[in-house]
XYZ file of C-alpha atoms in Angstrom:
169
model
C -11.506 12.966 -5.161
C -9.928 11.557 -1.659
C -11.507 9.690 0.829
C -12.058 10.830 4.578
C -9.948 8.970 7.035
C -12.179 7.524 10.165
C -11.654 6.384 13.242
C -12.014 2.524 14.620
C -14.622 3.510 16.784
C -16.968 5.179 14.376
C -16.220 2.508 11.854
C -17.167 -0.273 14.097
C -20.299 1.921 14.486
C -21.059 2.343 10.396
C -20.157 -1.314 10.292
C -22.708 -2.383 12.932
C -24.901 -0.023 10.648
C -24.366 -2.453 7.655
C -21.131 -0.391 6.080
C -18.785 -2.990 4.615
C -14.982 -3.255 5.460
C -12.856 -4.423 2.705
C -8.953 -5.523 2.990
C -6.860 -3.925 0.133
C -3.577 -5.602 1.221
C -3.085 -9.477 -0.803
C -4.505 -12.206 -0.239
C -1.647 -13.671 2.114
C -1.428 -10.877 4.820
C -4.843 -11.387 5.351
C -4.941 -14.775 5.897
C -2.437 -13.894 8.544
C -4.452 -11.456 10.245
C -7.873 -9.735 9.374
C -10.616 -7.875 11.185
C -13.456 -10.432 11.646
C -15.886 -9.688 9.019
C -13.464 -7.870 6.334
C -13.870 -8.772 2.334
C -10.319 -9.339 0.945
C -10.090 -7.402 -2.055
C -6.223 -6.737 -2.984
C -5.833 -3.439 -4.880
C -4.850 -5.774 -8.292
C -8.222 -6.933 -8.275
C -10.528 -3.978 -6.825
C -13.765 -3.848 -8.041
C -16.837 -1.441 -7.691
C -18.845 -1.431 -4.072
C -22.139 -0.339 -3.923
C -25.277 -1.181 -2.343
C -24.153 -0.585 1.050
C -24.761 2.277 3.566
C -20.906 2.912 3.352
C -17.482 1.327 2.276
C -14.664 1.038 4.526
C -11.233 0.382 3.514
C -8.315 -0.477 4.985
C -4.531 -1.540 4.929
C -1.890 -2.780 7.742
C -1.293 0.699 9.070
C -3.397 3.212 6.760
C -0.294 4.111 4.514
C -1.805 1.837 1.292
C -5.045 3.258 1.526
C -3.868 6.868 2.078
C -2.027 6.470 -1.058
C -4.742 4.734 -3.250
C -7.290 7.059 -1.947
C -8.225 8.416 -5.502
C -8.786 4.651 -7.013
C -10.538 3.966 -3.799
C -13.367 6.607 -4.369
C -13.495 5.820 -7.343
C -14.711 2.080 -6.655
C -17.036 3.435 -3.926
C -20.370 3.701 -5.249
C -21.180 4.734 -2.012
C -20.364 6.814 1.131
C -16.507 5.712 1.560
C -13.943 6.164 4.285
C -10.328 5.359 5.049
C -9.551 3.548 8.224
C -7.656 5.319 10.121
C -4.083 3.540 11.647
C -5.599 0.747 8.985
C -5.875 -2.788 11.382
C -3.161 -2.055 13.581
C -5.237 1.518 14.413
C -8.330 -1.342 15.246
C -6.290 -3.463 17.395
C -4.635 -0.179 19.054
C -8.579 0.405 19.766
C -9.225 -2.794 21.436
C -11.166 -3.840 18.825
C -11.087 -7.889 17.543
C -8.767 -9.216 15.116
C -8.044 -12.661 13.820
C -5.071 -13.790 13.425
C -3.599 -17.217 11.913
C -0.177 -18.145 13.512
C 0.054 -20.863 11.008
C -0.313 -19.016 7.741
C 2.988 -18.270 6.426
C 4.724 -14.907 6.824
C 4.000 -12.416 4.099
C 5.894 -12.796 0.359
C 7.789 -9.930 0.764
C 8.213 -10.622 4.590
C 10.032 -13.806 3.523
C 11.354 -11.939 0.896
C 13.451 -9.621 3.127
C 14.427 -12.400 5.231
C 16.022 -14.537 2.527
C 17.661 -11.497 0.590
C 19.338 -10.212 4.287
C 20.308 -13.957 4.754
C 21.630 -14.363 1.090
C 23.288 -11.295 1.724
C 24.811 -11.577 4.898
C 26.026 -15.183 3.848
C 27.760 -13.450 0.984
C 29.881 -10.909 3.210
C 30.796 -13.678 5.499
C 31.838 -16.240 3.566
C 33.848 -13.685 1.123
C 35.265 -12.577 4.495
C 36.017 -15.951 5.528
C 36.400 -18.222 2.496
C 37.200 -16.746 -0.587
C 36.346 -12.804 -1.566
C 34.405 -14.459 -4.697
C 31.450 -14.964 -2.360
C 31.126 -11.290 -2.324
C 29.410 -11.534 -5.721
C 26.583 -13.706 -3.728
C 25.626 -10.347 -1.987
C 25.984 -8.199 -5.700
C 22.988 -10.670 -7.153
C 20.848 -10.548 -4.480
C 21.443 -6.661 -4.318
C 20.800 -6.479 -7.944
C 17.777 -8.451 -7.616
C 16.049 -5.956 -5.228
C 17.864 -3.511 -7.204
C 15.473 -4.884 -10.379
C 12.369 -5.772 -8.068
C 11.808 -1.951 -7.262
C 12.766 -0.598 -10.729
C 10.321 -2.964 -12.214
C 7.572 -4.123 -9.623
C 8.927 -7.975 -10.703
C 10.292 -10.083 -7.921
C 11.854 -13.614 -9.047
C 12.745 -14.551 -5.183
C 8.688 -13.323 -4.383
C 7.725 -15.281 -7.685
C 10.139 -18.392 -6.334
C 8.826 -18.176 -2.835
C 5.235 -18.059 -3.932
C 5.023 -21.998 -5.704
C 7.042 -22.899 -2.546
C 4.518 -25.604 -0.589
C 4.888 -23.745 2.516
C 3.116 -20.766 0.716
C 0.242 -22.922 -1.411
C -3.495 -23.431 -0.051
C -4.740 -26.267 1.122
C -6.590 -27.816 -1.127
C-alpha cells in the first residue's frame, strides 16, 4: 500500500480541516526548521495516527517519505498523504515555516563538514609535511566507508554528546 503525494496547497486546506502534519526527519532538523504546527515523529520512533480527518507526512524535500511510503500507511489509521516537495515544496508555496538560526546544523550536516575537513587536512599536509598524513584521509574515508555499510556513525555518535548539539535543559 503507498500513499498519495499532495500538494502544499490542498494540505494547508486538510490541515485547516483538522488533518495532522507530522515531521519524519530527527529530532534535530526540525528544531532547525519546521512547518508551524508539525508533530516531530522521526521514522525510528513512528507510531500509529488515528483519530484525525487525515495524516500528513512529510520530509525536507519528499524523498524520505516517498521511500517510507509503505511503513507510512501502515501507521495511518486514517486517510494519509505524502507532502509533496516535503517543507521545501511548502516554503516554494509561500507557505510559513519556522526556522531556528541558532539550533545547530544537522548531525550528518556537521558530519560532512568535519569528514571533508579531516580529509582535506590529510591531502594537504601529506602534500606539504610528510606523505604519512595521507593515512589521516584513509580513516576518515574508511569511517564513511563503515557508516554506510553499517548505518553506525562514530563521528555522528561523537558529534552528538558534543555541548553545542545537547538541549537546554
Amino acid at each position: 500500500m503507498t500513499l498519495p503525494t499532495i500538494p502544499p496547497a490542498q494540505a494547508k486546506a486538510l490541515l485547516d480541516q483538522g488533518a495532522r502534519l507530522i515531521d519524519i526527519r530527527d529530532a534535530d532538523e526540525h528544531r532547525r526548521q519546521a512547518i508551524p504546527g508539525a508533530a516531530n515523529m522521526p521514522l525510528s520512533a513512528l507510531q500509529p495516527v488515528s483519530g484525525h480527518p487525515a495524516v500528513i507526512w512529510h520530509c525536507r524535500s519528499g524523498m524520505r517519505t516517498a521511500a517510507n511510503a509503505p511503513q507510512l500507511a501502515a501507521m495511518s489509521g486514517c486517510p494519509g498523504y505524502i507532502l509533496e516537495g516535503g517543507i521545501d515544496g511548502w516554503r516554494s508555496a509561500g507557505l510559513p515555516v519556522r526556522t531556528d538560526a541558532k539550533a545547530p546544523l544537522e548531525i550528518m550536516r556537521q558530519v560532512q563538514i568535519i569528514a571533508g575537513l579531516l580529509i582535506l587536512l590529510g591531502v594537504v599536509l601529506s602534500l606539504t609535511v610528510a606523505q604519512g598524513f595521507v593515512l589521516l584521509s584513509g580513516f576518515v574515508g574508511a569511517g564513511l566507508l563503515m557508516a554506510g555499510a553499517t548505518g553506525w556513525c562514530g563521528m555522528a555518535r561523537l558529534l552528538a554528546v558534543m555541548p553545542w548539539n545537547r538541549r537546554a535543559a
